[in-house]
Short mmCIF file of C-alpha atoms in Angstrom, two decimals:
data_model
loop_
_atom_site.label_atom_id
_atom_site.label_comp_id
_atom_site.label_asym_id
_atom_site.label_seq_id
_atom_site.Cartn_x
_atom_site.Cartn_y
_atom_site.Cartn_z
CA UNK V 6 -42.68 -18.58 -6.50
CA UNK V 7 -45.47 -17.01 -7.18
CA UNK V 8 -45.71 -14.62 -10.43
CA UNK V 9 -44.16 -10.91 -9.58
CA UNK V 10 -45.99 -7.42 -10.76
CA UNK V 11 -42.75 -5.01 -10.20
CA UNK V 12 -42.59 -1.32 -10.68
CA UNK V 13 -39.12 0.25 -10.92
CA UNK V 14 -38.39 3.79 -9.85
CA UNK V 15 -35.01 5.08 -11.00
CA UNK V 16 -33.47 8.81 -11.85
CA UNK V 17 -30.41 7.74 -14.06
CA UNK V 18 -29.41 4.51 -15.88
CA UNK V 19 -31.04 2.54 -13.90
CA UNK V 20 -28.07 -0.17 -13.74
CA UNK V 21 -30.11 -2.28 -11.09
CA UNK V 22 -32.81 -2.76 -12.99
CA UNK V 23 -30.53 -4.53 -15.51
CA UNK V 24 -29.62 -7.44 -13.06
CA UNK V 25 -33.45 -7.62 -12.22
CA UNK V 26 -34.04 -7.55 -15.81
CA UNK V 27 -31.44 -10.04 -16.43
CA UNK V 28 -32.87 -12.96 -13.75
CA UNK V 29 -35.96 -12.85 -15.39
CA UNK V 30 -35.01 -13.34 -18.96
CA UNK V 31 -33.08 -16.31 -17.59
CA UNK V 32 -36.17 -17.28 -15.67
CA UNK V 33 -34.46 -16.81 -12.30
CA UNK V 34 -37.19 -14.86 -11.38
CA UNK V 35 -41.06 -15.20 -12.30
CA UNK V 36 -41.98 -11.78 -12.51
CA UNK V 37 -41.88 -8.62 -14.66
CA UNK V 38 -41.18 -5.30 -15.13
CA UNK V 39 -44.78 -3.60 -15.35
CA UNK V 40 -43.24 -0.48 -15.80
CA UNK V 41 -40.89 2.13 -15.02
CA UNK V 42 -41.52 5.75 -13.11
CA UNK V 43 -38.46 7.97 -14.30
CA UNK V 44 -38.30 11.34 -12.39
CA UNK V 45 -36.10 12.48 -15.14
CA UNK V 46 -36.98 13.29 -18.30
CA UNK V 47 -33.79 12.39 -19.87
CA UNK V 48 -32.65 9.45 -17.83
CA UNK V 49 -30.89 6.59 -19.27
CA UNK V 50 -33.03 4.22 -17.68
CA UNK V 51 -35.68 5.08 -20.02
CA UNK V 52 -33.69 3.62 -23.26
CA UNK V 53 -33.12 0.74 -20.84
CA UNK V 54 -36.80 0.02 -20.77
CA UNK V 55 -37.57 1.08 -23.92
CA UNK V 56 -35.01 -2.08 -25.25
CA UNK V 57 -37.07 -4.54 -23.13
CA UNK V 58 -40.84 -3.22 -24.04
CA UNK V 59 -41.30 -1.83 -20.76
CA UNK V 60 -43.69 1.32 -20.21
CA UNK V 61 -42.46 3.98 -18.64
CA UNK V 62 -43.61 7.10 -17.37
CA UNK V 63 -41.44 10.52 -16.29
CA UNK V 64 -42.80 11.77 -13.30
CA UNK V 65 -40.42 14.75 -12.94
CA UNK V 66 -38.99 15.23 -9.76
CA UNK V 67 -37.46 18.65 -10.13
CA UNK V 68 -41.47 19.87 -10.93
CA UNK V 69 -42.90 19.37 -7.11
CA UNK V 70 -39.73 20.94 -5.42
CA UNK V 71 -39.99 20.28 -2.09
CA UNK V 72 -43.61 18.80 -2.26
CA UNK V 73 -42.17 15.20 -1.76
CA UNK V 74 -45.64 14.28 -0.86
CA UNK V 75 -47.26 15.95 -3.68
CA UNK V 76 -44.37 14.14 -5.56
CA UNK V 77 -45.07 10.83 -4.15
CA UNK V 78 -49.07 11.02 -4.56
CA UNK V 79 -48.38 11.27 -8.66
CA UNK V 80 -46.09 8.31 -8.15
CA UNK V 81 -49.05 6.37 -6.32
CA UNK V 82 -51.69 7.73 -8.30
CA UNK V 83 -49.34 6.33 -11.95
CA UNK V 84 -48.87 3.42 -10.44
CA UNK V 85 -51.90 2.24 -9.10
CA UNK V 86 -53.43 1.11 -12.70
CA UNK V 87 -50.30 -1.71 -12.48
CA UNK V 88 -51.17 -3.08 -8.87
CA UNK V 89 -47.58 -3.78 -8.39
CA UNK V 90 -46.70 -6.59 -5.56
CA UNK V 91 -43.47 -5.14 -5.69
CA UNK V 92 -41.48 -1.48 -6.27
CA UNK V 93 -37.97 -1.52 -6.76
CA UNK V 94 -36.05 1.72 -5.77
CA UNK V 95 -32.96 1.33 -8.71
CA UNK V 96 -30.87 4.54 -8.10
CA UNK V 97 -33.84 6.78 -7.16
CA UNK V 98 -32.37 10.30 -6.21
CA UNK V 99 -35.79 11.22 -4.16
CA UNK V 100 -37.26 10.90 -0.77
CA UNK V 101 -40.73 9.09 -1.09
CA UNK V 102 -43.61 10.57 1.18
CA UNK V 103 -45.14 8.64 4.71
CA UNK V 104 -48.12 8.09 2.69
CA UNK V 105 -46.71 6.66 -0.11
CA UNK V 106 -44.52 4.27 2.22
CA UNK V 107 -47.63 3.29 4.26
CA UNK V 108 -49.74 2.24 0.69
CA UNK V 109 -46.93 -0.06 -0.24
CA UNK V 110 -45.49 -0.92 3.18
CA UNK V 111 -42.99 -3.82 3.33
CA UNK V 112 -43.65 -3.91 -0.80
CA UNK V 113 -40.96 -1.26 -1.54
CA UNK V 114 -36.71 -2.22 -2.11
CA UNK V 115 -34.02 0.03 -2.13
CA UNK V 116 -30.32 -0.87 -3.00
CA UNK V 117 -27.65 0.83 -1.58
CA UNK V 118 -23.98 0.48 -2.11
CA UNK V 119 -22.22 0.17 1.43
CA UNK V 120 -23.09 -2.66 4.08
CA UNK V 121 -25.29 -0.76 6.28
CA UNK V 122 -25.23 0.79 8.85
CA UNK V 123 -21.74 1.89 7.45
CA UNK V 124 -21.97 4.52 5.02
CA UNK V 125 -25.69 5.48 5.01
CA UNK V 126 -27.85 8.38 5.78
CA UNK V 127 -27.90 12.15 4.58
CA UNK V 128 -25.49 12.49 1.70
CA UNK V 129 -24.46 9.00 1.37
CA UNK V 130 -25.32 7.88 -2.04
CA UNK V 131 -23.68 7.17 -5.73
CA UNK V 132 -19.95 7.43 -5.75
CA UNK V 133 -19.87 9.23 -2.15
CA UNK V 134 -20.44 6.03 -0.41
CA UNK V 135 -17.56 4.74 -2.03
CA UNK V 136 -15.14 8.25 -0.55
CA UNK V 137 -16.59 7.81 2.56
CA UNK V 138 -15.49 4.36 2.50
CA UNK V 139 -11.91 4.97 0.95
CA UNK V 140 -11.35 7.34 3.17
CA UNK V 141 -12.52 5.70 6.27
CA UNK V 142 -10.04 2.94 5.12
CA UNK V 143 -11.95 -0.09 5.37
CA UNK V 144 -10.89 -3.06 4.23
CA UNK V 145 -14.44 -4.27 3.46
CA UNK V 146 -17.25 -3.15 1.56
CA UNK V 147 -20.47 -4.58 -0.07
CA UNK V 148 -23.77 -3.58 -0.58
CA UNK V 149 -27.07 -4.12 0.96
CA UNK V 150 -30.68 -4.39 -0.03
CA UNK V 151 -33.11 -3.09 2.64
CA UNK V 152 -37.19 -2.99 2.72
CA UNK V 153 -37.57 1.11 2.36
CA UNK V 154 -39.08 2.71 5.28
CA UNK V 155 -39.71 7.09 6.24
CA UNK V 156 -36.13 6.87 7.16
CA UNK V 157 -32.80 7.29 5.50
CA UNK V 158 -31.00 4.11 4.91
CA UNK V 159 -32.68 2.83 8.03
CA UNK V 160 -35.43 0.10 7.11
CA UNK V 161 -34.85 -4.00 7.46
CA UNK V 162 -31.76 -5.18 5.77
CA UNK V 163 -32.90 -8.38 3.28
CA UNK V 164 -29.41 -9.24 1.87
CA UNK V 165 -25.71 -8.09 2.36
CA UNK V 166 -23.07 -8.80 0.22
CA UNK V 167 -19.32 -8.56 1.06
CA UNK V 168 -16.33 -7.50 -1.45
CA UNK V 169 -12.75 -6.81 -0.91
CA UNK V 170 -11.17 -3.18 -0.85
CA UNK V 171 -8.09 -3.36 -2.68
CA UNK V 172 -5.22 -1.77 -2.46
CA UNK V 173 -4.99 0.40 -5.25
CA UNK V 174 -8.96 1.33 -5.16
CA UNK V 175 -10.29 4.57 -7.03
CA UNK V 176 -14.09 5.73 -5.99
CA UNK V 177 -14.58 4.06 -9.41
CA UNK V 178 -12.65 0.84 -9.20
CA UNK V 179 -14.29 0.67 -6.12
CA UNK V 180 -17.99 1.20 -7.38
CA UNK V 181 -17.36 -1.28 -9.92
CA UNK V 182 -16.31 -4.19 -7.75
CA UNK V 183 -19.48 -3.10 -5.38
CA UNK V 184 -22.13 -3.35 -8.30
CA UNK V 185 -20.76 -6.77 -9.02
CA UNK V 186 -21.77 -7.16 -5.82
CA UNK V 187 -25.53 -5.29 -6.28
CA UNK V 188 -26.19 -7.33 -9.37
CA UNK V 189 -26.15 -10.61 -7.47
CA UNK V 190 -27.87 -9.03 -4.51
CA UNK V 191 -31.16 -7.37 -5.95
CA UNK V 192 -32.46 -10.39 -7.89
CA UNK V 193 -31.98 -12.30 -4.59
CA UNK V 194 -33.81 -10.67 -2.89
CA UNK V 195 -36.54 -10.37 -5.03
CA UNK V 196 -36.58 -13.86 -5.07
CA UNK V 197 -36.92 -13.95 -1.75
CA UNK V 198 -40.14 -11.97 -1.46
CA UNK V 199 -41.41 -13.69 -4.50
CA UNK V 200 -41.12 -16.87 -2.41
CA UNK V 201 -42.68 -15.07 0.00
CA UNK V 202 -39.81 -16.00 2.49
CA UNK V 203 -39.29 -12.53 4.12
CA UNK V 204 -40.76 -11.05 7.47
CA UNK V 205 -40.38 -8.70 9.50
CA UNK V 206 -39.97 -8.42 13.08
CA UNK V 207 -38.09 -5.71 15.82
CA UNK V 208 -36.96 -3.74 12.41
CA UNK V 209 -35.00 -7.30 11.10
CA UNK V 210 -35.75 -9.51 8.26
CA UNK V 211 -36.39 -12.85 9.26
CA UNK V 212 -35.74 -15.29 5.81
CA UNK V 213 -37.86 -18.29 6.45
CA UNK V 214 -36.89 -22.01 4.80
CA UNK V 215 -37.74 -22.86 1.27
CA UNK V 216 -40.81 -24.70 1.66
CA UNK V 217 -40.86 -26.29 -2.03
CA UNK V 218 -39.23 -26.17 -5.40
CA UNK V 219 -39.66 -22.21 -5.28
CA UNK N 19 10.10 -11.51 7.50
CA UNK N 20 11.86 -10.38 10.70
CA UNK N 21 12.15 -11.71 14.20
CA UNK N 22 8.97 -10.30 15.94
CA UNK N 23 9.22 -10.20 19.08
CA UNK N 24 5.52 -9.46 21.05
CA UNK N 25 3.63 -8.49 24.25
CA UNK N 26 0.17 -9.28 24.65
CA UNK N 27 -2.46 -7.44 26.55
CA UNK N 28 -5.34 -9.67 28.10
CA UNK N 29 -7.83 -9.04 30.75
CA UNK N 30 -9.89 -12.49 30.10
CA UNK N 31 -8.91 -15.85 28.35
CA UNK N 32 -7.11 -14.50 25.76
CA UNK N 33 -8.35 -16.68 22.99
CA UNK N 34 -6.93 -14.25 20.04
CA UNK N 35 -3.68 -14.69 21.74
CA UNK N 36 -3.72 -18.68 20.98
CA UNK N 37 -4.12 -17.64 17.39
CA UNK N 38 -1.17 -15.98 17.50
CA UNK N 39 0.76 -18.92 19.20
CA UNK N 40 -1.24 -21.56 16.49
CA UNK N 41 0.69 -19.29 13.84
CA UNK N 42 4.35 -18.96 15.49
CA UNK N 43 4.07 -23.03 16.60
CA UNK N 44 2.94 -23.78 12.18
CA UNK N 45 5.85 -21.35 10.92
CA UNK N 46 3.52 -19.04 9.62
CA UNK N 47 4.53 -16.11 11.57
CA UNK N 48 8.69 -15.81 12.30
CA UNK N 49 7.89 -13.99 16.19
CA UNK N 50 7.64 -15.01 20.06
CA UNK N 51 5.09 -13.77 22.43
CA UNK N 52 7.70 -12.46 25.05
CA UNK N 53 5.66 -11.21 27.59
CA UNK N 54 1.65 -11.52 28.86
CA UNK N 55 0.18 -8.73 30.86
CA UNK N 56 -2.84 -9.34 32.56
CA UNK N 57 -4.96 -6.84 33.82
CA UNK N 58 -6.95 -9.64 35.99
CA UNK N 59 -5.73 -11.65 38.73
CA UNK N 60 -7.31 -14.62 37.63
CA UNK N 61 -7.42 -14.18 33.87
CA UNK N 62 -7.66 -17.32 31.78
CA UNK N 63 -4.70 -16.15 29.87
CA UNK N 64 -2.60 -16.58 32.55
CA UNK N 65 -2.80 -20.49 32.47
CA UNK N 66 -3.00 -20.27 28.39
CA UNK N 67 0.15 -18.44 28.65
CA UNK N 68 1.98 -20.50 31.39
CA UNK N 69 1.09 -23.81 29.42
CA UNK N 70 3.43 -22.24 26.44
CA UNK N 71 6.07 -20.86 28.86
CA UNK N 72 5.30 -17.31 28.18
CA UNK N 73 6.43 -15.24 30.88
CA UNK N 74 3.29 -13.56 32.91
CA UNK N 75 2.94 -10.18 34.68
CA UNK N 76 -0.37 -9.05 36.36
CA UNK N 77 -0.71 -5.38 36.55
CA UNK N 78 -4.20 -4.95 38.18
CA UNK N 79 -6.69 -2.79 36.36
CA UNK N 80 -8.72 -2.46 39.12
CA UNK N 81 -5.67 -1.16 41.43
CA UNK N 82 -5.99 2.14 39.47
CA UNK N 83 -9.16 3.34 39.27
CA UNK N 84 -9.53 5.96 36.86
CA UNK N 85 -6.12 6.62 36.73
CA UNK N 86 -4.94 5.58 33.26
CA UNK N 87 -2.39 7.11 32.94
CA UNK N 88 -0.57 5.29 35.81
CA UNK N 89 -2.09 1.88 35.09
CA UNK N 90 -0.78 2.65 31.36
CA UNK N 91 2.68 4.09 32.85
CA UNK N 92 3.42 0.79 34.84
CA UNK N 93 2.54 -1.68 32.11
CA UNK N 94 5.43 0.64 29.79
CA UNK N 95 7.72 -0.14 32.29
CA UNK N 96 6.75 -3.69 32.70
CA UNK N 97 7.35 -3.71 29.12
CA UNK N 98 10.23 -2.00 28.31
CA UNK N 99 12.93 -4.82 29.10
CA UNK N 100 11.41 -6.92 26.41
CA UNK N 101 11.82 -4.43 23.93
CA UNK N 102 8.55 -5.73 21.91
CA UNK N 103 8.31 -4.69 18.27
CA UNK N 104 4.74 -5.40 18.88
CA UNK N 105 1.70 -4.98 21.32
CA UNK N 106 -0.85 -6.47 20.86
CA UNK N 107 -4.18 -6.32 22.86
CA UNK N 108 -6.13 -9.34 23.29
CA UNK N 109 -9.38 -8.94 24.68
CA UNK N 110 -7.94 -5.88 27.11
CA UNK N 111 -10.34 -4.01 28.59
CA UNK N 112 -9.14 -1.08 29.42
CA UNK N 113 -7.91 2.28 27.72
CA UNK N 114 -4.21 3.05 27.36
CA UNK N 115 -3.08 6.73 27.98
CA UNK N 116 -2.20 8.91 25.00
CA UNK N 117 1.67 8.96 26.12
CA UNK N 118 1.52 4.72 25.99
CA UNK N 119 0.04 5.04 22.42
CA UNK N 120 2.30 7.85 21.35
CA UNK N 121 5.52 5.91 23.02
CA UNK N 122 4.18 2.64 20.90
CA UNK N 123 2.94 4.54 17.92
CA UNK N 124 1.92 2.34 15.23
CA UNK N 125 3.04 -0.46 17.14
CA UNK N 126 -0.09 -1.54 18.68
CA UNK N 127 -2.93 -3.77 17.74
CA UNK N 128 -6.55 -4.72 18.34
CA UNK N 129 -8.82 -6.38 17.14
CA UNK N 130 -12.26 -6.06 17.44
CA UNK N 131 -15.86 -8.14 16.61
CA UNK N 132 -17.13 -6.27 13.78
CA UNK N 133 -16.70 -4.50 10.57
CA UNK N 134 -16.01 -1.42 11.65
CA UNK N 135 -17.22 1.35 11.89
CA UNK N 136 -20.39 -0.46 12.52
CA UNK N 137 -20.45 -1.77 16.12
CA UNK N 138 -17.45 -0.20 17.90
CA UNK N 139 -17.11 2.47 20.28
CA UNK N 140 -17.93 3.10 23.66
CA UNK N 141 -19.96 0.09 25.03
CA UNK N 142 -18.95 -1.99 22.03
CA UNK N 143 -17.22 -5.17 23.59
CA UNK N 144 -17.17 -8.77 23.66
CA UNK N 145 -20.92 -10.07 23.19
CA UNK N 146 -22.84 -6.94 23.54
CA UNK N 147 -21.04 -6.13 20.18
CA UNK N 148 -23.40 -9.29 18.29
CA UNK N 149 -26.36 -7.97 20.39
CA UNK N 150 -25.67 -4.77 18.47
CA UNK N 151 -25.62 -6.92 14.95
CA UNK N 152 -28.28 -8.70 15.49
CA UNK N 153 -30.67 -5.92 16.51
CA UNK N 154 -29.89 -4.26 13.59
CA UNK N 155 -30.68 -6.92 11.75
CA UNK N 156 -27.27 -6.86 9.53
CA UNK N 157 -26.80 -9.69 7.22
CA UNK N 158 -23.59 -9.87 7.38
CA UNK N 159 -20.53 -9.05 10.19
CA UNK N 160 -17.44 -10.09 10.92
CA UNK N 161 -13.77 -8.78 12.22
CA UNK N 162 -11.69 -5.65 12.00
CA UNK N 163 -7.71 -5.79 13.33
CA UNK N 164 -7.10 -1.99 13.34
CA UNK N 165 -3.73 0.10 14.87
CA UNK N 166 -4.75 1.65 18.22
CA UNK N 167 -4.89 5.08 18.60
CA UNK N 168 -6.06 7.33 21.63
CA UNK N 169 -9.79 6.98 20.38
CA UNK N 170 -12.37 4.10 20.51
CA UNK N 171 -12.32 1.71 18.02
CA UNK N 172 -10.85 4.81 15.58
CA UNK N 173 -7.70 3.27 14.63
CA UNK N 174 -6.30 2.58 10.89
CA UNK N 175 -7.77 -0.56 9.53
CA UNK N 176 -5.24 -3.39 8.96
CA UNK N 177 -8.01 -6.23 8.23
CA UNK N 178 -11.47 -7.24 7.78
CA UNK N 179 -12.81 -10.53 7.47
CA UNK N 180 -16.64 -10.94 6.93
CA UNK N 181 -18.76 -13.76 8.29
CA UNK N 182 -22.61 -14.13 7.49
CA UNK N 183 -25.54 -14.02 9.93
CA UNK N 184 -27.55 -16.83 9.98
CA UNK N 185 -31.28 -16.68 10.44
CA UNK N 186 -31.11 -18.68 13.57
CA UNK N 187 -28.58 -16.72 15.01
CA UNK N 188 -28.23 -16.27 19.15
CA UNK N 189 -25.51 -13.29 20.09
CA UNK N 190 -23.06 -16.54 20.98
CA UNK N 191 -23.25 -18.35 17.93
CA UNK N 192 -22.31 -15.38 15.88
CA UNK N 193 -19.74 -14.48 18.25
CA UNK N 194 -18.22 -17.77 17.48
CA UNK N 195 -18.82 -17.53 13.98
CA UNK N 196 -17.10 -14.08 13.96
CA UNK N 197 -14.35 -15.82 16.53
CA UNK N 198 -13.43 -18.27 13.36
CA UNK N 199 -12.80 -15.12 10.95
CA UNK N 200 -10.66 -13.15 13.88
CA UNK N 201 -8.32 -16.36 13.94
CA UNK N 202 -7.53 -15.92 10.33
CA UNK N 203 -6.90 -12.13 10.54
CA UNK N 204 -4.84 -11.46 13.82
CA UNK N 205 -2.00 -13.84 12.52
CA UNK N 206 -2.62 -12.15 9.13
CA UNK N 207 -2.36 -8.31 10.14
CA UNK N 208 0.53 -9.46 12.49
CA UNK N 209 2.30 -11.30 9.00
CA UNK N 210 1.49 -8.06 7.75
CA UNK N 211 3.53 -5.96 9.95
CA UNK N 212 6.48 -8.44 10.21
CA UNK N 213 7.17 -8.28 6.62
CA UNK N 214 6.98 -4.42 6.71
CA UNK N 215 4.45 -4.00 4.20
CA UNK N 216 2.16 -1.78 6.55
CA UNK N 217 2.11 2.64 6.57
CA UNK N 218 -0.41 4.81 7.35
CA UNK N 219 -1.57 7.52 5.49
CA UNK N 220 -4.77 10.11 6.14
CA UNK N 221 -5.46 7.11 8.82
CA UNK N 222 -5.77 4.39 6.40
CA UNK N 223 -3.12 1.73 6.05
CA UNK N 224 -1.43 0.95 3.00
CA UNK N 225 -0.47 -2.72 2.12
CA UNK N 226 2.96 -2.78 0.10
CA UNK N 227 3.25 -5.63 -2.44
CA UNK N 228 5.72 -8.74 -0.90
CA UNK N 229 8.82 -8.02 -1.77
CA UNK N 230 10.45 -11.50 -1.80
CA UNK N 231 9.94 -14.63 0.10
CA UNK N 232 8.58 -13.40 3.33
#
């Protein structure tokens, strides 16, 4: 597996980033976290990086409005000194421009707490997933990591994870059980792409074989 | 667990119904089947269900045209001398009226070939449902038994079982795949019922604790 430049994009604690984090320090993963883009200025995320010696850099969201690509241009523009091979969306509360999507095309992951297509789209994200899925009453839920495309929730699913819905389930309980779930899922699929295993064809992922001792 | 007694709805080979029988024939479900209808003449279930000495009635789909609520009238009379406690639709493919599902309320079960909601309604049957998985390029699908209500695929979900998609995946080998999990969770959801553990509430179903030794 070759050696992974990431760049992490997050608006709150940036909880995903902690599993990525994680697989690397117990050399799961050969990469690192270059930096971290917070469009908050007060983020939790940005003691989370602070505790690991990663660089970050607020890039406020609430600033450009709705100028997602003016927005999205300062993103490229911070990030371009890192040459990330990778960007990691972890709990990213902001649309990224068709520009910015096209410069780092099939180079961008987003996390999202629901097996897709269930439970995406407009509105679906944090703790709503998990009402939309209590009340739709499934008995199944998960999460799934997708390559990040103009759409909502709509690019190539990498890896889907499945967990139980239990009986006595809060939004929280819930959330909980599912981000056991996302913390096995991210740094798997980052492997993945680091072992350059992942393409893409009619909108799927195809995973190739391990070639070697990747 | 009670006696259940059950009717089975089939329009092809009715292969969930031989998970049903598996279960009654190992003692892991306390029920007969009592009655098959077949909307086909020449439905494989008929010589599945002949080879257990299940009783047989063919009530031709075909006979009634768009008239559901006939076709749906006859099979409640067809029925109603075998007083089942449960109905339960194996690979029918047809709609039942509202009056059928209101004079069996909460007695009815399907099951279907993927986590729903992804993958059901109209058009969503038997192998065009895994075309539907695989060109959206899901990692991961599987089974839903749900209670039957007047809509499509809209009922209360009793269980879901997940399966993964394999890279190599054609539409029949997930279908088989997905075939293994539906085995497990027709007898399961039926268990379910017999021991009385299932209500519905806001269109989910609740799952009591067991009680004793059911």
């Amino acid at each position: 597996m070759k050696h992974l430049k990431i760049v992490a994009l997050a608006s709150g604690s940036g909880s995903n980033l902690q599993s990525i984090i994680d697989a690397i320090e117990k050399k799961q993963l050969n990469a690192e976290i270059s930096l971290v883009v917070s469009s908050k200025r007060k983020a939790g995320v940005i003691a989370r990086a602070e505790k690991y010696n990663i660089p970050v850099i607020v890039v406020e969201r609430r600033i450009y409005k709705d100028n997602i690509r003016g927005f999205s241009a300062k993103i490229a523009q911070v990030i371009s000194d890192f040459s990330p091979d990778l960007i990691l969306l972890c709990g990213f509360l902001s649309f990224l421009s068709e520009e910015f999507c096209q410069l780092y095309e099939n180079r961008i992951f987003n996390i999202h707490p629901s097996l897709l297509p269930a439970f995406g789209g407009q509105g679906a994200y944090g703790i709503r997933v998990h009402r939309m899925a209590l009340k739709a009453g499934v008995k199944v839920s998960g999460c799934t990591v997708m390559f990040v495309d103009a759409g909502q929730d709509t690019g190539p699913i990498i890896v889907q994870k499945c967990v139980p819905v239990l009986e006595d389930d809060t939004e929280e309980s819930l959330a909980q059980r599912v981000m056991t779930a996302e913390y096995q899922a991210y740094p798997e699929a980052v492997r993945l792409f680091g072992q350059g295993r992942l393409s893409i064809s009619n909108n799927t992922v195809k995973i190739s074989q391990r070639k070697d001792e990747d």
